[in-house]
XYZ file of C-alpha atoms in Angstrom:
711
model
C -32.409 25.043 -3.829
C -33.425 24.433 -7.688
C -34.448 21.054 -9.095
C -34.855 20.153 -12.456
C -36.650 17.072 -12.869
C -35.210 14.037 -15.217
C -35.816 14.279 -18.715
C -35.844 12.470 -22.022
C -35.902 8.677 -21.295
C -32.477 7.278 -22.815
C -33.153 5.470 -26.158
C -30.455 3.319 -25.504
C -31.865 -0.219 -24.378
C -28.664 -1.910 -23.299
C -29.252 -4.381 -20.291
C -27.023 -4.027 -17.310
C -26.680 -7.019 -15.133
C -27.632 -6.662 -11.550
C -24.807 -6.930 -9.734
C -24.782 -10.191 -7.182
C -23.233 -10.195 -3.966
C -22.632 -14.156 -2.715
C -20.865 -15.551 0.117
C -21.606 -12.504 2.323
C -19.530 -12.769 5.966
C -21.497 -11.882 8.912
C -22.341 -8.138 9.606
C -19.284 -7.110 11.418
C -19.834 -5.146 14.846
C -21.694 -1.887 14.782
C -23.739 -2.833 11.473
C -27.568 -2.881 11.970
C -28.779 -3.199 8.506
C -28.487 -1.857 5.233
C -24.889 -1.443 4.112
C -22.340 -4.048 5.308
C -18.670 -4.680 5.444
C -18.888 -7.521 2.410
C -21.205 -5.217 0.503
C -18.281 -2.607 0.805
C -15.984 -5.053 -0.442
C -17.605 -6.693 -2.808
C -17.984 -3.282 -4.739
C -21.054 -3.535 -6.739
C -20.850 -2.621 -10.412
C -24.214 -0.546 -9.970
C -23.472 1.161 -6.559
C -20.898 3.446 -5.311
C -20.617 2.636 -1.596
C -17.401 4.029 -0.676
C -15.359 7.250 -1.445
C -12.809 5.368 -4.044
C -15.702 2.673 -5.031
C -13.593 -0.052 -3.597
C -11.548 -0.766 -0.826
C -8.394 -0.198 -3.161
C -9.443 3.316 -4.051
C -8.758 2.676 -7.757
C -12.004 4.552 -8.537
C -12.417 2.236 -11.513
C -16.051 1.567 -12.747
C -16.641 -2.334 -14.302
C -19.938 -0.180 -16.101
C -19.917 -0.206 -19.760
C -22.966 0.902 -20.937
C -21.603 4.404 -21.504
C -18.609 3.556 -23.466
C -16.182 5.269 -26.050
C -18.673 4.714 -28.854
C -21.620 6.221 -27.686
C -19.973 8.761 -24.667
C -21.094 11.421 -27.732
C -24.811 10.752 -26.967
C -24.398 11.352 -23.038
C -26.409 13.980 -22.004
C -28.024 16.024 -18.317
C -30.500 14.143 -17.008
C -30.927 16.445 -13.575
C -28.861 18.408 -11.720
C -29.589 20.330 -8.372
C -28.350 23.905 -7.358
C -26.753 23.682 -4.130
C -27.248 26.184 -1.061
C -23.476 27.110 -0.377
C -21.034 28.950 -2.861
C -17.595 27.628 -1.371
C -15.412 25.163 -2.918
C -17.160 21.378 -3.872
C -14.932 18.684 -3.388
C -16.885 15.395 -2.749
C -17.717 12.783 -4.424
C -21.632 10.875 -4.039
C -22.308 7.949 -2.898
C -25.396 5.493 -4.246
C -27.187 3.045 -2.390
C -30.387 1.648 -3.055
C -31.317 4.254 -5.726
C -30.310 7.332 -3.665
C -27.536 9.456 -3.994
C -25.660 10.844 -0.941
C -23.279 14.004 -0.996
C -21.523 16.272 1.148
C -21.029 20.190 0.366
C -19.443 22.970 1.317
C -19.799 23.854 5.238
C -20.104 19.902 5.570
C -23.922 19.476 4.848
C -25.395 17.025 3.370
C -27.879 15.871 0.892
C -29.934 12.783 -0.403
C -31.791 12.607 -3.631
C -33.750 10.216 -5.753
C -30.342 8.908 -8.190
C -32.923 8.348 -10.890
C -34.931 11.446 -10.882
C -32.702 14.161 -8.781
C -36.004 14.322 -6.452
C -34.676 16.128 -3.242
C -34.993 13.438 -0.103
C -33.472 15.537 2.625
C -31.086 17.722 3.781
C -28.672 17.982 6.871
C -26.662 21.235 8.148
C -24.508 21.071 11.202
C -24.180 24.414 11.070
C -20.390 24.948 11.245
C -19.573 28.505 12.290
C -18.561 30.397 9.894
C -15.541 31.778 12.069
C -14.425 28.045 11.494
C -12.506 29.481 8.530
C -9.600 31.151 10.305
C -8.537 27.592 11.203
C -9.048 26.023 7.791
C -6.003 26.479 5.335
C -8.263 25.715 2.104
C -11.916 26.599 1.988
C -14.577 25.202 3.684
C -15.035 22.422 1.723
C -15.749 18.270 2.115
C -14.872 15.292 0.160
C -17.234 13.128 1.301
C -19.557 10.874 3.487
C -19.419 7.162 4.300
C -22.426 4.762 4.471
C -22.738 2.199 6.821
C -25.569 0.213 8.123
C -28.528 2.461 8.053
C -26.391 5.506 8.790
C -24.561 8.362 6.651
C -21.200 9.796 8.453
C -19.799 12.974 7.694
C -16.641 14.751 9.298
C -17.424 18.328 9.714
C -15.193 21.353 9.310
C -15.103 22.549 12.919
C -14.477 18.530 13.936
C -17.135 16.555 14.655
C -17.989 13.431 13.502
C -21.908 13.094 12.824
C -24.174 10.237 12.116
C -27.252 10.668 10.541
C -30.140 8.184 9.630
C -29.986 7.313 5.957
C -33.632 7.315 5.538
C -34.431 10.736 7.136
C -31.219 12.252 7.463
C -32.131 13.112 10.947
C -28.848 13.323 13.547
C -28.136 10.176 15.204
C -24.857 11.243 17.354
C -22.792 14.590 16.951
C -19.503 14.052 18.894
C -16.427 16.145 18.467
C -13.493 14.091 17.610
C -10.405 16.757 17.094
C -8.130 17.226 20.119
C -9.183 20.843 20.014
C -11.680 22.810 17.818
C -8.875 25.898 18.031
C -6.554 24.271 15.260
C -7.944 20.963 13.557
C -10.611 21.033 10.940
C -11.941 17.618 9.338
C -12.354 18.284 5.631
C -12.083 14.189 4.576
C -14.292 11.634 3.918
C -14.555 8.967 6.352
C -13.900 5.073 5.485
C -15.610 2.053 7.026
C -12.905 -0.645 7.859
C -13.697 -3.992 9.829
C -17.059 -2.139 11.430
C -15.207 1.067 12.607
C -15.325 4.374 10.932
C -11.755 5.862 10.141
C -11.030 9.323 9.675
C -8.334 11.785 10.780
C -7.749 15.619 10.403
C -6.642 18.330 9.340
C -4.417 21.385 10.718
C -0.731 20.897 9.490
C -0.265 24.851 9.023
C -1.464 25.422 12.775
C -0.843 23.708 16.077
C -1.731 20.390 15.143
C -0.742 16.779 15.985
C -1.526 14.284 12.829
C -3.195 11.222 13.762
C -5.846 8.549 12.282
C -8.398 7.265 14.817
C -11.211 4.732 14.419
C -14.956 5.219 15.852
C -17.593 3.379 16.882
C -20.307 3.811 14.465
C -23.026 3.257 16.974
C -21.588 5.734 19.459
C -18.411 7.877 17.795
C -16.294 6.715 20.656
C -12.885 6.220 19.798
C -11.703 2.420 19.647
C -7.895 3.212 18.634
C -5.767 5.767 17.749
C -2.386 6.142 15.684
C -0.342 9.339 16.434
C 1.819 10.076 13.311
C 4.306 12.392 15.253
C 6.139 11.754 18.825
C 5.205 13.728 21.710
C 7.411 15.140 24.289
C 10.056 12.467 24.672
C 10.520 13.449 28.200
C 7.027 12.191 29.107
C 8.408 9.013 27.637
C 5.728 7.128 25.384
C 3.946 4.408 27.348
C 0.949 6.467 26.388
C 1.132 5.355 23.169
C 0.331 1.325 24.000
C 1.117 -0.948 21.458
C 2.741 2.020 19.472
C 5.275 3.128 21.882
C 7.900 1.626 20.266
C 7.128 3.300 16.905
C 6.926 6.849 18.693
C 10.124 6.248 20.145
C 12.012 5.393 16.860
C 10.362 8.295 15.368
C 11.458 10.316 17.833
C 15.131 10.350 16.962
C 14.370 11.627 14.008
C 13.317 14.677 15.204
C 15.276 17.772 16.771
C 14.107 20.911 18.792
C 10.777 21.231 20.724
C 8.548 20.339 17.932
C 5.901 19.051 20.122
C 4.937 22.396 21.485
C 3.141 23.123 18.432
C 1.991 19.829 17.398
C 4.413 18.761 14.921
C 2.108 18.333 11.677
C 1.898 15.122 9.837
C -1.904 15.426 9.688
C -4.472 12.981 7.940
C -6.843 14.785 6.060
C -7.576 12.795 3.259
C -6.018 9.225 1.933
C -7.188 6.298 3.750
C -6.975 3.087 1.906
C -7.855 -0.884 3.549
C -6.275 -3.925 1.994
C -8.398 -6.803 3.052
C -5.416 -9.352 1.758
C -3.355 -7.821 4.374
C -5.851 -6.448 6.860
C -3.674 -3.208 6.809
C -4.790 0.083 6.658
C -2.531 2.340 4.814
C -2.736 6.418 4.991
C -0.830 9.213 4.253
C 0.463 11.925 6.181
C 1.000 15.968 5.803
C 3.842 18.210 5.807
C 6.358 18.735 9.165
C 4.996 21.849 11.270
C 6.498 24.339 10.732
C 7.289 24.529 7.331
C 10.820 26.462 7.773
C 12.642 23.656 10.203
C 14.976 26.316 11.419
C 12.409 28.168 13.014
C 11.681 25.486 15.649
C 15.374 23.948 15.703
C 14.098 20.855 13.690
C 16.639 18.782 12.219
C 16.421 15.031 10.356
C 13.695 13.546 8.913
C 11.153 14.164 11.077
C 8.981 10.883 11.296
C 6.373 9.723 10.312
C 5.580 13.457 8.383
C 5.303 13.179 4.449
C 4.774 9.411 4.733
C 2.840 6.439 3.712
C 2.115 4.724 7.047
C 0.445 1.147 7.507
C -1.235 -0.142 10.492
C -3.323 -3.173 11.655
C -6.930 -2.225 10.422
C -8.212 -3.633 14.259
C -5.867 -2.431 16.584
C -4.217 0.503 14.804
C -0.789 -1.053 15.580
C 2.037 0.410 13.586
C 2.780 -2.224 10.892
C 5.353 -0.269 8.342
C 5.907 3.404 6.808
C 7.657 4.923 3.982
C 8.979 8.370 3.939
C 8.199 9.874 0.483
C 9.729 13.272 1.426
C 12.129 13.518 4.441
C 12.967 16.929 5.756
C 9.759 18.239 4.304
C 10.195 21.864 4.333
C 7.958 22.827 1.192
C 4.838 21.648 2.162
C 4.914 17.950 0.101
C 1.896 15.990 1.798
C 1.719 12.466 1.268
C -2.137 12.712 1.515
C -3.108 12.281 -2.055
C -5.105 9.465 -2.837
C -3.332 6.133 -2.257
C -4.199 3.381 -5.024
C -4.038 -0.507 -4.595
C -3.792 -2.921 -7.606
C -1.833 -6.161 -9.083
C 0.717 -5.172 -11.443
C 3.754 -6.389 -13.236
C 7.046 -5.463 -11.655
C 9.881 -6.465 -13.103
C 8.458 -9.221 -15.008
C 6.476 -10.761 -11.624
C 2.998 -9.587 -10.833
C 2.835 -7.945 -7.484
C 0.243 -6.583 -4.911
C 1.398 -3.186 -4.389
C 0.487 0.426 -3.639
C 0.542 3.217 -5.927
C 1.160 6.864 -4.658
C 1.714 9.640 -6.632
C 1.990 12.807 -3.729
C 2.579 15.979 -4.000
C 6.537 15.639 -4.345
C 6.389 14.908 -8.217
C 7.277 10.964 -7.886
C 4.970 8.088 -8.859
C 6.100 5.350 -5.874
C 5.036 1.517 -6.049
C 5.249 -0.054 -2.830
C 4.646 -3.896 -1.570
C 1.439 -3.538 0.201
C 2.320 -6.067 2.883
C 5.857 -4.832 3.839
C 6.465 -1.374 2.460
C 9.239 -2.426 0.369
C 10.142 0.639 -2.447
C 9.772 -1.006 -5.372
C 10.348 1.930 -7.806
C 9.900 5.547 -7.604
C 9.854 7.862 -11.449
C 9.227 11.483 -11.657
C 6.500 12.330 -13.815
C 6.761 16.383 -13.661
C 9.891 18.589 -13.488
C 11.176 17.876 -9.821
C 14.459 19.993 -8.661
C 14.179 19.389 -4.669
C 15.941 16.252 -4.881
C 18.596 14.777 -7.083
C 17.390 11.549 -7.031
C 15.924 8.649 -5.184
C 18.349 5.783 -3.726
C 17.278 2.672 -6.116
C 17.137 0.090 -3.055
C 15.242 2.194 -0.274
C 13.656 5.008 -2.273
C 14.754 7.580 -0.099
C 15.440 11.098 -1.519
C 18.775 12.529 -1.810
C 18.078 16.394 -0.973
C 19.413 19.263 -3.023
C 21.397 21.218 -0.715
C 19.851 24.477 -2.487
C 16.703 23.249 -1.319
C 17.296 23.753 1.944
C 16.521 27.536 2.072
C 16.379 27.864 5.443
C 20.205 26.865 5.683
C 21.314 29.040 2.678
C 19.478 32.059 3.763
C 18.563 32.434 -0.042
C 15.152 32.293 -2.016
C 14.385 28.856 -3.265
C 12.004 28.625 -6.520
C 10.819 25.028 -5.908
C 9.048 22.500 -8.570
C 6.914 21.180 -7.671
C 5.498 24.092 -5.568
C 3.147 23.778 -2.461
C 0.100 22.685 -4.266
C 2.033 19.833 -5.260
C 2.754 17.839 -8.517
C -0.558 16.303 -7.579
C -2.799 17.261 -4.388
C -5.911 15.834 -2.967
C -7.869 15.634 -6.698
C -8.442 11.893 -6.943
C -6.297 9.873 -9.412
C -7.680 6.667 -10.917
C -6.304 3.142 -11.957
C -7.595 1.142 -14.688
C -7.034 -2.780 -14.725
C -8.021 -2.881 -18.039
C -5.179 -0.608 -19.547
C -2.780 -0.694 -16.374
C -2.502 3.411 -16.297
C -2.624 5.592 -13.492
C -4.715 8.542 -14.489
C -2.908 11.640 -12.622
C -4.682 15.325 -12.050
C -1.324 16.740 -12.644
C -0.420 20.695 -11.727
C 2.997 22.380 -12.977
C 3.482 25.255 -10.517
C 6.494 26.968 -9.241
C 6.789 27.937 -5.371
C 8.941 30.649 -3.995
C 10.502 29.913 -0.408
C 11.974 32.457 2.031
C 12.845 31.755 5.387
C 11.164 34.255 7.751
C 13.431 35.949 10.009
C 12.919 36.162 14.140
C 9.700 33.912 13.304
C 7.571 33.359 16.649
C 4.579 31.121 16.728
C 1.718 33.099 16.664
C -2.054 32.296 18.447
C -3.921 32.768 15.222
C -3.184 32.080 11.232
C -0.924 29.855 9.513
C 2.323 28.526 11.545
C 4.909 27.852 8.462
C 7.481 30.397 9.229
C 8.157 31.628 5.600
C 7.801 35.054 4.583
C 5.754 35.015 1.663
C 5.914 39.090 1.534
C 9.523 37.983 -0.315
C 8.172 35.411 -2.594
C 4.869 37.545 -4.133
C 4.366 37.838 -7.747
C 5.596 41.065 -9.124
C 3.435 42.895 -11.323
C 6.232 42.546 -14.281
C 6.493 38.963 -13.296
C 2.639 38.026 -13.805
C 2.498 37.343 -17.349
C 5.782 35.072 -17.178
C 4.081 32.982 -14.462
C 0.859 32.430 -16.036
C 2.558 30.997 -19.041
C 4.671 28.631 -17.218
C 2.152 27.681 -14.529
C -0.258 24.814 -15.964
C -1.933 21.673 -15.686
C -2.509 18.410 -17.017
C -4.132 15.022 -17.242
C -1.752 12.089 -17.049
C -1.983 8.887 -17.765
C 1.021 6.647 -16.482
C 1.742 3.117 -17.388
C 2.751 2.048 -13.790
C 4.430 -1.310 -14.969
C 6.742 0.432 -17.655
C 7.143 3.519 -15.086
C 6.622 6.176 -18.078
C 3.829 8.516 -19.577
C 1.364 6.636 -21.682
C -0.025 10.032 -22.661
C -0.994 13.528 -21.637
C -3.711 15.763 -21.896
C -2.435 19.781 -21.357
C -4.528 22.330 -19.801
C -4.221 26.042 -19.317
C -4.156 26.057 -15.528
C -3.294 23.834 -12.490
C -6.310 22.592 -9.688
C -8.460 20.473 -12.427
C -11.109 17.844 -11.215
C -10.488 14.159 -10.047
C -10.901 11.360 -11.882
C -13.144 8.229 -13.042
C -12.104 5.418 -15.404
C -14.246 2.701 -16.650
C -14.664 -0.448 -18.184
C -16.482 1.356 -21.415
C -12.718 2.634 -22.342
C -13.547 6.125 -20.753
C -11.862 8.487 -18.435
C -13.807 11.409 -16.929
C -12.666 14.686 -15.433
C -14.061 18.228 -14.879
C -11.461 20.913 -15.077
C -10.820 24.322 -14.113
C -12.074 25.875 -17.378
C -15.924 24.970 -16.245
C -15.906 21.530 -18.325
C -16.863 18.114 -17.808
C -14.916 16.013 -20.379
C -14.302 12.105 -21.691
C -11.291 10.728 -22.888
C -10.629 7.323 -24.327
C -8.638 5.455 -21.375
C -6.101 3.767 -24.025
C -5.285 6.853 -26.079
C -6.637 10.268 -24.189
C -8.550 11.069 -27.073
C -11.262 13.710 -26.050
C -14.571 12.105 -27.078
C -17.349 14.761 -25.434
C -17.562 17.928 -23.297
C -20.422 19.425 -21.429
C -19.805 22.708 -20.024
C -20.522 23.190 -16.098
C -20.549 26.724 -16.221
C -17.992 26.847 -12.994
C -14.719 25.360 -12.656
C -14.772 21.508 -11.259
C -12.380 20.100 -8.833
C -14.251 17.049 -7.390
C -14.214 13.704 -8.856
C -16.809 11.952 -11.000
C -18.712 8.633 -10.340
C -21.052 6.621 -11.682
C -23.677 4.179 -10.969
C -26.596 2.096 -12.915
C -30.309 1.859 -11.720
C -32.955 -0.021 -13.693
C -30.535 -0.794 -16.340
C -29.296 2.657 -17.413
C -25.817 3.866 -16.218
C -25.485 7.697 -14.905
C -22.273 9.373 -14.362
C -22.549 12.124 -11.560
C -20.025 15.295 -10.934
C -20.419 17.928 -8.266
C -19.402 21.306 -9.455
C -17.954 24.340 -7.692
C -14.621 26.322 -8.015
C -12.626 26.606 -4.945
C -9.992 25.645 -2.448
C -6.635 26.613 -1.780
C -5.493 27.305 -5.379
C -8.477 29.986 -5.882
C -7.808 31.507 -2.523
C -4.233 32.023 -2.442
C -2.668 31.924 -5.702
C -3.479 35.687 -6.507
C -3.518 36.356 -10.291
C -2.654 32.914 -11.160
C -6.132 31.717 -10.091
C -7.827 33.412 -12.702
C -5.458 31.441 -15.672
C -8.604 29.180 -15.918
C -11.631 31.546 -16.894
C -14.090 30.023 -14.931
C -13.045 30.385 -11.358
C -16.653 31.811 -10.161
C -18.423 29.698 -8.128
C -21.563 28.071 -8.995
C -22.098 25.059 -7.086
C -24.205 22.343 -8.148
C -24.653 18.333 -8.330
C -25.025 17.460 -12.184
C -25.982 13.860 -13.350
C -25.890 12.480 -16.991
C -27.285 9.220 -18.975
C -27.131 8.834 -22.499
C -29.986 10.470 -24.565
C -31.071 12.742 -21.694
C -31.715 15.864 -23.179
C -31.658 18.369 -20.078
C -29.932 21.651 -20.277
C -28.997 24.444 -17.634
C -30.406 27.855 -16.969
C -28.150 30.671 -18.750
C -25.317 31.190 -16.987
C -24.978 34.571 -15.070
C -23.280 37.235 -17.289
C -19.573 37.735 -16.463
C -19.091 40.556 -14.021
C -17.329 43.249 -15.847
C -13.958 43.715 -14.065
C -14.370 46.175 -11.025
C -12.686 49.438 -11.456
C -9.733 49.978 -8.974
C -10.880 53.306 -7.136
C -8.707 53.418 -4.212
C -8.021 56.584 -1.661
C -4.949 58.097 -2.630
C -1.377 56.569 -1.033
C -0.404 58.994 1.713
C 1.484 56.402 4.024
C 5.265 55.563 4.989
C 7.354 53.128 3.096
C 7.761 51.374 6.516
C 4.015 51.096 6.874
C 4.062 49.240 3.245
C 7.105 46.933 4.069
C 5.344 46.259 7.625
C 2.166 45.705 6.309
C 3.159 43.305 3.443
C 4.991 41.005 5.911
C 1.462 40.838 7.934
C -0.438 40.522 4.764
C 1.914 37.681 3.834
C 1.719 35.851 6.832
C -2.276 36.764 7.971
C -4.159 37.269 4.976
C -2.893 35.831 1.711
C -4.097 32.233 2.655
C -7.428 33.598 2.030
C -7.207 36.845 0.042
C -4.648 35.720 -2.455
C -1.002 36.673 -3.479
C 0.083 40.611 -3.773
C -3.881 40.897 -2.753
C -5.160 39.936 -6.097
C -8.293 37.535 -4.838
C -9.760 34.303 -6.627
C -13.276 34.075 -6.988
C -14.484 32.992 -3.540
C -13.546 35.668 -1.388
C -13.677 40.033 -1.302
C -10.597 41.446 -3.119
C -9.190 43.695 -0.758
C -7.814 46.178 -3.282
C -11.566 47.410 -3.804
C -12.483 47.333 0.142
C -14.315 50.038 1.008
C -12.939 50.084 4.388
C -9.411 51.298 2.747
C -10.843 54.601 3.171
C -11.034 54.921 7.150
C -8.229 53.805 9.402
C -11.423 52.987 11.920
C -12.971 50.589 9.466
C -10.335 48.577 8.839
C -9.765 48.330 12.817
C -13.618 47.434 13.208
C -12.728 44.475 10.476
C -9.241 43.155 11.381
C -9.274 43.879 15.256
C -12.763 43.851 16.290
C -14.335 40.990 14.345
C -17.256 42.854 13.253
C -17.774 40.351 10.189
C -16.918 36.931 12.426
C -20.085 35.706 11.217
C -18.885 35.880 7.662
C -15.479 34.366 8.460
C -13.289 37.322 9.139
C -12.670 36.618 12.556
C -10.714 39.428 15.041
C -7.018 38.998 14.677
C -6.302 41.046 17.879
C -4.832 38.039 19.455
C -1.513 38.683 17.029
C -2.164 41.959 15.529
C -2.417 45.386 16.863
C -4.313 48.358 15.905
C -1.324 50.079 14.530
C -0.605 46.698 12.478
C -4.292 47.214 10.890
C -3.133 50.430 9.940
C -0.080 49.281 8.365
C -2.119 46.776 6.543
C -4.411 49.228 5.249
C -1.626 51.280 3.749
C -0.252 47.937 2.030
C -3.445 47.625 0.654
C -3.761 51.249 -0.904
C -0.484 51.237 -1.964
C -1.125 47.808 -4.138
C -4.422 49.265 -4.878
C -3.074 52.234 -6.945
C 0.068 50.561 -8.052
C -2.160 48.364 -10.029
C -4.711 51.508 -10.968
C -1.539 52.966 -12.472
C -0.910 49.687 -14.474
C -4.555 49.756 -15.584
C -4.471 53.065 -16.871
C -0.924 52.188 -18.776
C -2.331 49.358 -20.656
C -5.448 51.370 -21.657
C -3.636 54.450 -22.692
């Protein structure tokens, strides 16, 4: 790991008053020393003790030393290169002068927050073959701190506790139902002396849940399942949530429970002390295509916000944002709690901007729908009921019923995915990292669940982007940072961006909004008007969210850099739009007056020349190979066999020249230690050959296009 020490003491001498935490409650169960529930609730100005800084997940800092008048003096104080080159999505935490951050592969690092001096590093040694059940890269969004421990959820489904001073493992406990279908990528939250976390796996064979664990042992304290089990078994085993599960079962049809049902809680978890409720978002129903499993109805509690009692996990209320979800409209985006004016009256509300393209405002205590307003183009619904907020589904969007292709807006990456939003109480604005990207949906014919890979029951081979449509698609696929006036229910300002999949957001009392982006820039805007005030080149695309802290009267701003995630893996040629799609993973920390510099950026690779073997296959092999590629390969190697920046582009693979070579990879799993496991449970040797012929055809077609352009 490369380390640059702190440089250039800031010439700015503004004082920051130390945050005083008074009236602390007794330490809750499980806390031994260090960080307490009262400290997290107080959200001290100078520290960052929880994923969204405060319980309400506002990601707003009261610090003002760095402000709209002097942000141009911000410079690099220190940086630390990381020992992994996958997507970096975590928000660092800071306590007692130490910055803690998780990286890809669920590793955890601790540094002196002032100088960047490494303190310790922990590697849970996640098996690389875990990638086969991780839909969206080997990412991790952060750690939790409680008492004298740091907590991280690992990609292979463990909850790990570490000694905060040494990084030594205290316990490591498998907490997912099985290690074949579930992953953990989200950051744990500390609520009422418990560690809360869910799991991912909504495209596999997973049943969603949120669970609370004892901080000293990892033992489960309570669990709320988001999808009912087999009604024939009854619901008594759901305990205090039996009635909630029984009610949910009435909104399903078919035998959904045989492959889990989805509804995974892979990110958003918010606690509201005023009501003692935990609010969390749930993922899509499984599979995407309802007809594949005979699914009918709203499929509760998928694509919803659910509220439960923080101490018991007992159901309180739910609001389903996307009934009949068949478009992968997860509601796992961050949920923010704030007091805002609604129809002239101040209300305590939950603000949510999920994938489906609407900004929702709900009463925290009851879940009452207060408003829902689209902030991007939306065509899956014809509108929301003004009283209930329930969406009326556009009949044409039910592609499983029409039998026709459907191009949906938003698409499956969502108008807003997991990238953290921020709310400023000073401006009343919600800052949303926004995507504008369409998605094609075609129901797969004669689909059956498989033992490996995605279980979404659509046919990507029928929606893959053709060569002649790439330029138009790239022009129509963009991003933005949108400032949304919550009270007025309208856009205040917008910063257009050339590509989706830009980083999360931080707002501050210094009238600033910070965001890293896919083009490799870390930018500060004025929070009230969206004026660009400062930027710094990061040498890699940024998808994580920044944070800020103060030590010794100096304010620092930190950001984890490193391109990746599902957009890079699956979007094909569109993943290249931002231009900074190569991964350089590092933690970067800034302060006023600092003069640090990064090493020279690696020279961009010259585009590899396509040099495939001649195509000698048959059209039926290409057709079959295209279907197999769409189902099993697109998720990692990209649409139309065009890779992003993280994984090999199979059009260039040396294995294309040999049927035995491709079989050794796809069937025998010779590259399993690199994450490319054997697919023999789903594919036969002749299937591997069909894949090879499809890839050879794709490579030759694109070679011909390049030669035509060159001529």
